XYZ file of C-alpha atoms in Angstrom:
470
model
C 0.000 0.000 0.000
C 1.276 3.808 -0.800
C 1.579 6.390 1.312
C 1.169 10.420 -0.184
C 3.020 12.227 1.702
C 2.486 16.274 1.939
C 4.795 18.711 2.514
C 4.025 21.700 4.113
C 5.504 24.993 4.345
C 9.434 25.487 4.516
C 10.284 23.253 7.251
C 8.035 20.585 5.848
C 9.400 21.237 2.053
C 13.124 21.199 3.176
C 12.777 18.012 5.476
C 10.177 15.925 3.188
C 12.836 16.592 0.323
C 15.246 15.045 2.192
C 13.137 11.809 3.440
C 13.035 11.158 -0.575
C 16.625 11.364 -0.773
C 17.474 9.133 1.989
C 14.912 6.642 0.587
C 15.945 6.562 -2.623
C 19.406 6.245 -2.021
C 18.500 3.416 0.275
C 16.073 2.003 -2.648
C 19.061 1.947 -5.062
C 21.603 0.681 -2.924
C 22.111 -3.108 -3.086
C 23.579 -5.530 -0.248
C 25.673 -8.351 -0.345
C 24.000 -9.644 2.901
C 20.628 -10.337 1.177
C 19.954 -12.439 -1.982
C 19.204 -10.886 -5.074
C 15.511 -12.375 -4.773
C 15.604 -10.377 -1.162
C 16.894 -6.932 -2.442
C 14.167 -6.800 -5.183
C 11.352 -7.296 -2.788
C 12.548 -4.617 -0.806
C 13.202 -2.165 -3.299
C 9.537 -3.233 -5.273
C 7.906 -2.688 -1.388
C 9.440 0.487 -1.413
C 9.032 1.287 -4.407
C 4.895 1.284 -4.167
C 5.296 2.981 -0.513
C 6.505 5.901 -1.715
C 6.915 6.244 -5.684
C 4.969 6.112 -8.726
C 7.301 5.816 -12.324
C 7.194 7.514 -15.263
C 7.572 5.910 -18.876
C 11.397 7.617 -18.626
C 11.960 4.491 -15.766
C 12.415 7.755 -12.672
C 10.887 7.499 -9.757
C 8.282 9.831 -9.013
C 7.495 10.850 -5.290
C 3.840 9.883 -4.307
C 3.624 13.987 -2.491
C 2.333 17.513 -2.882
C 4.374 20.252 -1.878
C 2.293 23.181 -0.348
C 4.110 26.785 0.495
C 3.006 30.399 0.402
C 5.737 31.174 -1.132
C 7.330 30.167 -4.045
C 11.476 29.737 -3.683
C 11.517 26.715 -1.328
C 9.583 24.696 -3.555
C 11.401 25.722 -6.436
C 14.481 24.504 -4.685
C 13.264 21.511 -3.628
C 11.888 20.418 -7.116
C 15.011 21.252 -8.826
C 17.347 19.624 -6.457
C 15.229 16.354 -6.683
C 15.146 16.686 -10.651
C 19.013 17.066 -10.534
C 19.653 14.241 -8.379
C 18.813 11.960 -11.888
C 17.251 9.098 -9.522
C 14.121 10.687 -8.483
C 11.793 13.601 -8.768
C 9.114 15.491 -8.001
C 5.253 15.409 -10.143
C 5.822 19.252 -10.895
C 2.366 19.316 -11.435
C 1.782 18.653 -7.934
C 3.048 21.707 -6.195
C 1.125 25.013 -4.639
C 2.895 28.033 -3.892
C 1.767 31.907 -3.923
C 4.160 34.672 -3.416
C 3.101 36.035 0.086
C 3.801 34.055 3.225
C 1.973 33.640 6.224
C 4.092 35.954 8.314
C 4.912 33.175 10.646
C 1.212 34.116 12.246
C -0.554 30.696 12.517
C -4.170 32.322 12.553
C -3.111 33.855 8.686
C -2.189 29.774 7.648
C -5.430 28.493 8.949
C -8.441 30.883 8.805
C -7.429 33.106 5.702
C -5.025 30.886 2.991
C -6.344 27.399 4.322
C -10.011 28.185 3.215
C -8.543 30.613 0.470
C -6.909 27.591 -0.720
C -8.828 24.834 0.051
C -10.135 23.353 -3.000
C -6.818 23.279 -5.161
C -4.817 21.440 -2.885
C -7.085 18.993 -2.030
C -7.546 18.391 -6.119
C -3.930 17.868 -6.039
C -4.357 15.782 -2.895
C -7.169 13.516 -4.477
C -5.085 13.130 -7.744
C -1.686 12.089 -5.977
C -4.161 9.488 -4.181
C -5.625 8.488 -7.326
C -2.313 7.285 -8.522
C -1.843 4.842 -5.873
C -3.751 1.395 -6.459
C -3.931 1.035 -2.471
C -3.416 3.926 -0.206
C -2.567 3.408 3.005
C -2.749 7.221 4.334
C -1.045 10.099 4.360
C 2.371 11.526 5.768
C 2.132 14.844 6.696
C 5.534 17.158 7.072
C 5.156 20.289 8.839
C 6.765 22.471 11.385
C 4.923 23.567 14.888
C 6.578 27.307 14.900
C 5.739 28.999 11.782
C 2.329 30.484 10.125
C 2.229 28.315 6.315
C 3.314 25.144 8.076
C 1.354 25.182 11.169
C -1.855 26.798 10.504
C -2.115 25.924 7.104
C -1.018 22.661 7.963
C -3.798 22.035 10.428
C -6.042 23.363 8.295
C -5.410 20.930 5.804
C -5.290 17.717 8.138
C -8.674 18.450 8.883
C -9.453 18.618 5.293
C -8.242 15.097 5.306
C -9.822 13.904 7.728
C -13.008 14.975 6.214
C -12.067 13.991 2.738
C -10.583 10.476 3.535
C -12.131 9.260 7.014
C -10.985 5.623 6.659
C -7.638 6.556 5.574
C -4.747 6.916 8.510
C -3.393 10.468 9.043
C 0.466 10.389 10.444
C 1.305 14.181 11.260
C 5.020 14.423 11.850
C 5.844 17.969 13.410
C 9.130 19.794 14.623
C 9.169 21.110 17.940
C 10.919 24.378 17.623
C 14.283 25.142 19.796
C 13.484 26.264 23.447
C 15.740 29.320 22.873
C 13.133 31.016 20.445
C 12.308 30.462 16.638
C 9.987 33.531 16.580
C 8.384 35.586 19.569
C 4.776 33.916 18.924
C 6.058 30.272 18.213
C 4.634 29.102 21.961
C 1.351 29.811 20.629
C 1.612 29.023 17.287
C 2.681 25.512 18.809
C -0.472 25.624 21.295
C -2.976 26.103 17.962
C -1.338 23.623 16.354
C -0.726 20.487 19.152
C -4.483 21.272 19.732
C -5.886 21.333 16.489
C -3.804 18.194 15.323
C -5.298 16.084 18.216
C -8.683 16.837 16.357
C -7.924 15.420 12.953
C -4.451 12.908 13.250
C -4.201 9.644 14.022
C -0.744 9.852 15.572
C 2.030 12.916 15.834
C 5.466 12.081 15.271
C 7.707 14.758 17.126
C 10.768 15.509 16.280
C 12.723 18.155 18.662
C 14.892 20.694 17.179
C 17.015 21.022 20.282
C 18.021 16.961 20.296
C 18.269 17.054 16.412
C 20.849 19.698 17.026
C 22.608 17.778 19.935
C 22.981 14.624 17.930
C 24.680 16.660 14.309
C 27.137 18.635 17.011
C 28.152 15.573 19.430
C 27.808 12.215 17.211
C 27.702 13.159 13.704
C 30.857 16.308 14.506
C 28.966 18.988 12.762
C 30.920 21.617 13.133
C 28.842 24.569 11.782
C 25.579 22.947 12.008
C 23.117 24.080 9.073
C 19.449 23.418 8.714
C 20.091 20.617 6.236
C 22.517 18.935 8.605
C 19.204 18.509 10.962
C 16.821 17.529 8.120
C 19.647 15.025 7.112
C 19.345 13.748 10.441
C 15.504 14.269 10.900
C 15.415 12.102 7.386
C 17.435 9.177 8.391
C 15.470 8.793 11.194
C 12.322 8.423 9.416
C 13.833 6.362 6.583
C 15.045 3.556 9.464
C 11.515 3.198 10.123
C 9.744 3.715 7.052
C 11.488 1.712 4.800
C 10.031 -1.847 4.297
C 10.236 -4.601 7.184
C 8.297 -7.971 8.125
C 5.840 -7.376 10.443
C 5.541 -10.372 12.240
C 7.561 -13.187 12.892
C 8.039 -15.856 9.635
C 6.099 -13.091 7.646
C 6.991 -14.184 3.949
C 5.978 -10.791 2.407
C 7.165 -7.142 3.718
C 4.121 -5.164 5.510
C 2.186 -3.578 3.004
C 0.172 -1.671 5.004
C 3.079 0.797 7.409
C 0.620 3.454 8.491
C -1.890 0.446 9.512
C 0.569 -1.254 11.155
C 2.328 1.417 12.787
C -1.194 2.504 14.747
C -1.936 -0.566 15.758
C 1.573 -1.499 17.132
C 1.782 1.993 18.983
C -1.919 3.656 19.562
C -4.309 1.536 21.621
C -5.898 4.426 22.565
C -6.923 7.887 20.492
C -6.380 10.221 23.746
C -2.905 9.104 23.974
C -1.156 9.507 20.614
C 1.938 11.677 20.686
C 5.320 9.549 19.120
C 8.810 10.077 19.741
C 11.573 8.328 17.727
C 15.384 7.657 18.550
C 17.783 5.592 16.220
C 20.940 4.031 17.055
C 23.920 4.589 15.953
C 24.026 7.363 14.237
C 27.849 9.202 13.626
C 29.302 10.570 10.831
C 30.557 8.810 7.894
C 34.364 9.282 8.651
C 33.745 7.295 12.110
C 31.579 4.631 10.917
C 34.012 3.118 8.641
C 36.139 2.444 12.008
C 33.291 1.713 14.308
C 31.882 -2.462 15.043
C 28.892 -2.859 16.681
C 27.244 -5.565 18.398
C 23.230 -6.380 18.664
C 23.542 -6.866 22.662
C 25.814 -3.501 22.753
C 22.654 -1.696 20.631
C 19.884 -3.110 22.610
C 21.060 -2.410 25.954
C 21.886 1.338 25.216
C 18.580 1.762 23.434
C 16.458 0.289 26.161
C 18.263 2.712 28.345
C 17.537 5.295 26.248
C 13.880 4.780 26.279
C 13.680 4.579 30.114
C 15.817 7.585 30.877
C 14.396 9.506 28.120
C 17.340 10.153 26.336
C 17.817 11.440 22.799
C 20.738 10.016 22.083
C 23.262 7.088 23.018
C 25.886 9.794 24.413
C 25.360 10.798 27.744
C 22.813 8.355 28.989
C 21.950 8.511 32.428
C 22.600 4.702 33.524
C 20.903 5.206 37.212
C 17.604 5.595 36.410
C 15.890 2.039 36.664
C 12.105 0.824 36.209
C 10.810 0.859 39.802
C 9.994 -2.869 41.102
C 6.823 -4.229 41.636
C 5.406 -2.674 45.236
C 8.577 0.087 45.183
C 7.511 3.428 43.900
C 11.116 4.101 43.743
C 13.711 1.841 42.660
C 16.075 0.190 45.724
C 19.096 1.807 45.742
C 17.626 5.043 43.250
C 17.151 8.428 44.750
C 13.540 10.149 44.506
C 14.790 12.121 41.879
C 16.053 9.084 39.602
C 12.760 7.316 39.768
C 10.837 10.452 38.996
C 12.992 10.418 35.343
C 11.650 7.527 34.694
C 10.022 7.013 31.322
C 6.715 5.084 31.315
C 5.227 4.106 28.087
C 2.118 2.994 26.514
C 3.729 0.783 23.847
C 6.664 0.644 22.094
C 8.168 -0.511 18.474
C 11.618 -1.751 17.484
C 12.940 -1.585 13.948
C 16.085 -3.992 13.478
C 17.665 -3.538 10.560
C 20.843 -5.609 8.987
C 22.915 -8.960 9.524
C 21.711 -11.605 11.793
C 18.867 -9.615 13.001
C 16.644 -13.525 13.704
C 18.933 -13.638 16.356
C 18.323 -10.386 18.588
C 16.929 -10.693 22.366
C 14.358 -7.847 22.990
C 13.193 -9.522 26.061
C 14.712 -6.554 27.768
C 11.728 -4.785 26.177
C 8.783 -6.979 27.215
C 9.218 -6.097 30.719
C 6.137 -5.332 32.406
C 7.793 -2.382 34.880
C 8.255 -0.448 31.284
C 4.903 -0.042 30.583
C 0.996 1.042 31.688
C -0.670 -1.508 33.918
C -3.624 -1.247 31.507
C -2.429 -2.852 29.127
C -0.104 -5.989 28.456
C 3.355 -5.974 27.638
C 2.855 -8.749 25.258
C -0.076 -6.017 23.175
C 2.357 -3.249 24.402
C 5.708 -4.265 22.672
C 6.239 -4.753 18.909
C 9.176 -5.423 16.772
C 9.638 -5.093 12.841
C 12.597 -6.393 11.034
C 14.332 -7.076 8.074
C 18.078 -8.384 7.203
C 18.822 -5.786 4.743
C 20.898 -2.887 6.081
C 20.241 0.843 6.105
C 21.869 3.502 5.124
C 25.459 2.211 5.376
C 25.302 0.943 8.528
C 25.734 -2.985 8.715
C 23.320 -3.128 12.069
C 21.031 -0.593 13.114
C 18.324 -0.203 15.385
C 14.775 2.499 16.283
C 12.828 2.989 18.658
C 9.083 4.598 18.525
C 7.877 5.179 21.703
C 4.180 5.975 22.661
C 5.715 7.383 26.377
C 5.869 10.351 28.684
C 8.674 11.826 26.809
C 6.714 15.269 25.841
C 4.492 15.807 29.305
C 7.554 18.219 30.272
C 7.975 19.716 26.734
C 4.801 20.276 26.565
C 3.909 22.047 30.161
C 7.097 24.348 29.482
C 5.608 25.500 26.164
C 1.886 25.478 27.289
C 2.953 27.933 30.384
C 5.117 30.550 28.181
C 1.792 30.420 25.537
C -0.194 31.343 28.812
C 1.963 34.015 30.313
C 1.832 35.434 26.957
C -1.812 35.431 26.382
C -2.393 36.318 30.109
C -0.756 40.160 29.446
C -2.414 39.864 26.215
C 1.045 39.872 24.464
C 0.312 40.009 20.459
C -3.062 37.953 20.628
C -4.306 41.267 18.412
C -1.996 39.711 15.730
C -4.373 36.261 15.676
C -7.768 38.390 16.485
C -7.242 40.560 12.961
C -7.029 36.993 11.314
C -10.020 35.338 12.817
C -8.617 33.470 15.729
C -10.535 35.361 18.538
C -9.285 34.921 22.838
C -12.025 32.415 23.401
C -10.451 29.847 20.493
C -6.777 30.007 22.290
C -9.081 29.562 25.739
C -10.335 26.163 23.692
C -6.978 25.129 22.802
C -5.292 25.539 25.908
C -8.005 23.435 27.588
C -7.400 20.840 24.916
C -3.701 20.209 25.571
C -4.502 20.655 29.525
C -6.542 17.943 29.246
C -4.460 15.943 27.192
C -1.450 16.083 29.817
C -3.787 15.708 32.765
C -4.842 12.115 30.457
C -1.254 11.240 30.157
C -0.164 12.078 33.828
C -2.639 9.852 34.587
C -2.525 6.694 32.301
C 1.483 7.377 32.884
C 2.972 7.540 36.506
C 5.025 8.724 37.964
C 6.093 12.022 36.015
C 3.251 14.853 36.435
C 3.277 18.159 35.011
C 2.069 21.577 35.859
C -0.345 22.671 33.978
C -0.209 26.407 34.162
C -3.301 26.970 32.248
C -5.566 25.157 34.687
C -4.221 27.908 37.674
C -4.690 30.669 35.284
C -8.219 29.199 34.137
C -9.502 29.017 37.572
C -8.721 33.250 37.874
C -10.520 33.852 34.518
C-alpha cells in the first residue's frame, strides 16, 4: 500500500525533500547480505510505498508540496530533478508569493479556506495514482504560520475527505531558545488542532536534532540541512520496508496500519517520539563495530531515561519494582525520570537480526498496567541494512517523553496570552481569545490524560491555575 506524503511549508518542504533522498538512495543501494531475490522485494515494497514511475523508468514521489511562497519549492523540485534518480510530479506543487508571516491564525483561517479546494484536487489526484493507499504523511513544522496553521487546516481537510484513511502528522518542535516571539502559541494552535484530525504525531525536537549533528555526527557549523539530514534518516530507518511479524513471507504492506496498531491503543494518547541508534558521521563509521547486545542495551536505556541520544545516557535511572515506587538503591529524583510508556516498536535492521533478544523490552515495569506488555511491545525487522550501517536499530515510543515539553511550552503560551502579548496579531485573522481559551483546555486535558494513564512524572499545567482566575 502507498503512502502520499504532503509537505508543508518550509520546514516541511526542506525536510520531506530530504526523506526522498534518503529513501531513494536506500532504494538503489544493493547488499551483499541479502539475496538478489531479497533486495528486489525490498526495493519493489518500497518502491509502491513511496513512488509512482514515469515511462522515462524515474521514480516519481507519491507527495504535494504546499508553500506560500514560491522559492523553497522551487528549490526543492530542482534539487530532486538534478539528483537523476528521483523527482518530483511538478504538477503537484502550490505556492503563492506572500507568506503567512509566521502568524498561525493567517495559515489556517485566511489561505487554508482561500486555498482549500486546489490542494485537495492535487491531494485527491496524488491518491488516485496509488492502487492502495494506506494514508497520508504529513511534514510540517509547529513554529511557523504556512506550516502550522495551514497545515492544520489541511489535516482536517483530510480527515473529512478520507475518514478511513490513517493520518500520520510528523511535526518539529521548535528550539526552546526562540524560533519567533509567537512560536509558543503558534505551537499551542497547532498540538491542539492536530489532536482533532491525526491519528498519531510524530515529534521531532529541534534542540536533540541539534545535539545529535554537534556531538555524534561532529557537525561543526551545524546548518538546517545537517538537521533535516538527520531528521530524514530517522524516518527512513523506520519507514522503509520490514516484516511485520515473525516468519512473515511478504514485507508489511500496510506501514501506516501497522504502525497505529503497534503503537496507539488508545486515540487520547497519541503523541510519538523516535530515537535511532547509531548514528555518527561517515568518517567514524568506517572504524566503528557494533554488536546487537551492545545496541539493545543502550537503546532500552535510552527509552527509560528519556534520552535522545546514546551519548550521555543517564545509567541510574531504573524501572521501579513491583510494590517500590522508587527503585532500591535510586534516589527520589532518579525514579521520577523515569520514562513510562504505553507501547513501544523496534525496527532492526541488517545482519543476523533472527537472532536479537528484545526480552529486555517486554518487561512489564516499562509499561501502563492497563495494558499488556505482550499487546504493548512490537518489533519489525528485516536483514537488509540501512543507510550504510551494517546493524542498526529504532525505537518509537508511545511514552511520557513530551508531558515536560509540553507544560514548558503550554505555560510561556499562557503568560503570553495572560498580558495579552500580540493575541491582536491572531484576532485581525479570525482566531478570537475564546479559540486560544479552547486550545489551551485541549492540551490541559491531554497532559492531565497522560499524567494519569502514565505515573510517575506529572506536570504543571499552568493553564488550569490561570483558568480558575478567569
Amino acid at each position: 500500500m502507498s503512502i502520499v506524503t504532503v509537505q508543508l511549508g518550509q520546514c516541511g518542504n526542506q525536510i520531506g525533500y530530504e526523506v526522498f533522498n534518503a529513501i531513494c538512495s536506500d532504494f538503489h543501494s544493493t547488499h551483499g547480505l541479502c539475496s538478489k531475490k531479497e533486495n528486489e522485494s525490498y526495493q519493489e515494497a518500497c518502491k509502491e510505498r513511496f513512488f509512482s514511475e514515469e515511462k522515462t523508468g524515474v521514480p516519481v514521489a507519491r507527495a504535494v508540496l504546499v508553500d506560500m511562497e514560491p522559492k523553497v519549492i522551487s528549490q526543492t523540485l530542482s534539487m530532486a530533478a538534478k539528483s537523476g534518480h528521483w523527482k518530483y510530479d511538478h504538477r503537484s506543487h502550490f505556492c503563492q508569493k506572500q507568506g503567512s508571516g509566521n502568524n498561525w491564525a493567517n495559515g489556517y483561517s485566511v489561505h487554508g479556506p482561500r486555498y482549500r479546494d486546489v490542494i485537495m484536487n492535487l491531494v485527491q489526484k496524488e491518491a488516485e495514482k496509488c492502487d492502495r493507499l494506506s494514508g497520508f504523511f504529513t511534514v510540517m513544522s509547529m513554529a511557523g504560520g504556512t506550516g502550522s496553521g495551514m497545515g492544520a487546516y489541511v489535516t482536517q481537510c483530510l480527515r473529512d475527505a478520507f475518514p478511513t484513511s490513517f493520518i500520520l502528522n510528523q511535526v518539529i518542535w521548535p528550539y526552546g531558545t526562540g524560533e519567533v516571539i509567537v512560536q509558543n502559541y503558534n505551537s499551542v494552535l497547532t498540538l491542539s488542532h492536530l489532536y482533532q484530525s491525526s491519528d498519531a504525531l510524530l515529534v521531532h525536537e529541534n534542540d536533540a536534532i541539534h545535539k545529535i549533528c554537534a556531538q555524534l555526527m561532529n557537525i561543526k557549523k551545524i546548518s538546517f540541512r545537517d538537521v533535516n539530514q538527520v531528521i530524514a534518516h530517522q524516518l527512513g530507518s523506520v519507514f522503509q520496508p520490514t516484516y511485520s511479524s515473525e516468519g512473515a513471507s511478504q514485507y508489511s504492506r500496510s506501514p501506516l496500519g501497522d504502525l497505529m496498531e503497534s503503537l496507539v491503543p488508545h486515540p487520547e494518547l497519541k503523541m510519538l517520539g523516535l530515537r535511532n541508534i547509531p548514528q555518527m558521521s561517515e568518517n567514524s563509521l568506517a572504524y566503528s563495530t557494533f554488536t546487537w547486545p551492545g545496541l539493545i542495551k543502550h537503546l532500552r536505556q535510552m527509552l527509560i531515561a528519556h534520552a535522545k541520544m546514546e551519548e550521555g545516557i543517564d545509567w541510574q535511572v531504573r524501572p521501579p519494582l513491583p510494590g517500590h515506587p522508587v527503585p532500591p538503591k535510586a534516589s527520589p529524583n532518579q525514579a521520577l525520570h523515569f520514562n513510562t510508556s504505553v507501547a513501544n516498536l523496534v525496527v532492526l535492521r541488517g545482519k543476523d537480526v533472527q537472532s536479537v533478544d528484545l526480552g529486555g523490552f517486554r518487561d512489564p515495569a516499562l509499561y501502563t498496567s492497563w495494558l499488556n506488555p505482550q499487546e504493548a511491545f512490537h518489533i519489525w525487522k528485516t536483514p537488509r541494512a540501512f543507510n550504510k550501517y551494517e546493524k542498526s536499530a529504532s525505537l518509537v515510543s508511545n511514552s511520557q517523553f513530551l508531558l515536560k515539553l509540553m507544560d514548558n511550552i503550554v505555560g510561556k503560551a499562557w503568560n503570553m496570552f495572560a498580558s495579552k502579548a500580540y493575541v491582536h496579531q491572531y484576532t485581525k485573522f479570525g482566531i478570537e481569545e475564546e479559540d486560544f481559551l479552547d486550545c489551551f483546555t485541549t492540551l490541559e486535558q491531554i497532559q492531565t490524560n497522560t499524567a494519569a494513564t502514565l505515573k510517575p512524572i506529572k506536570p504543571e499545567c499552568h493553564s488550569h491555575e490561570m483558568l480558575i482566575h478567569l
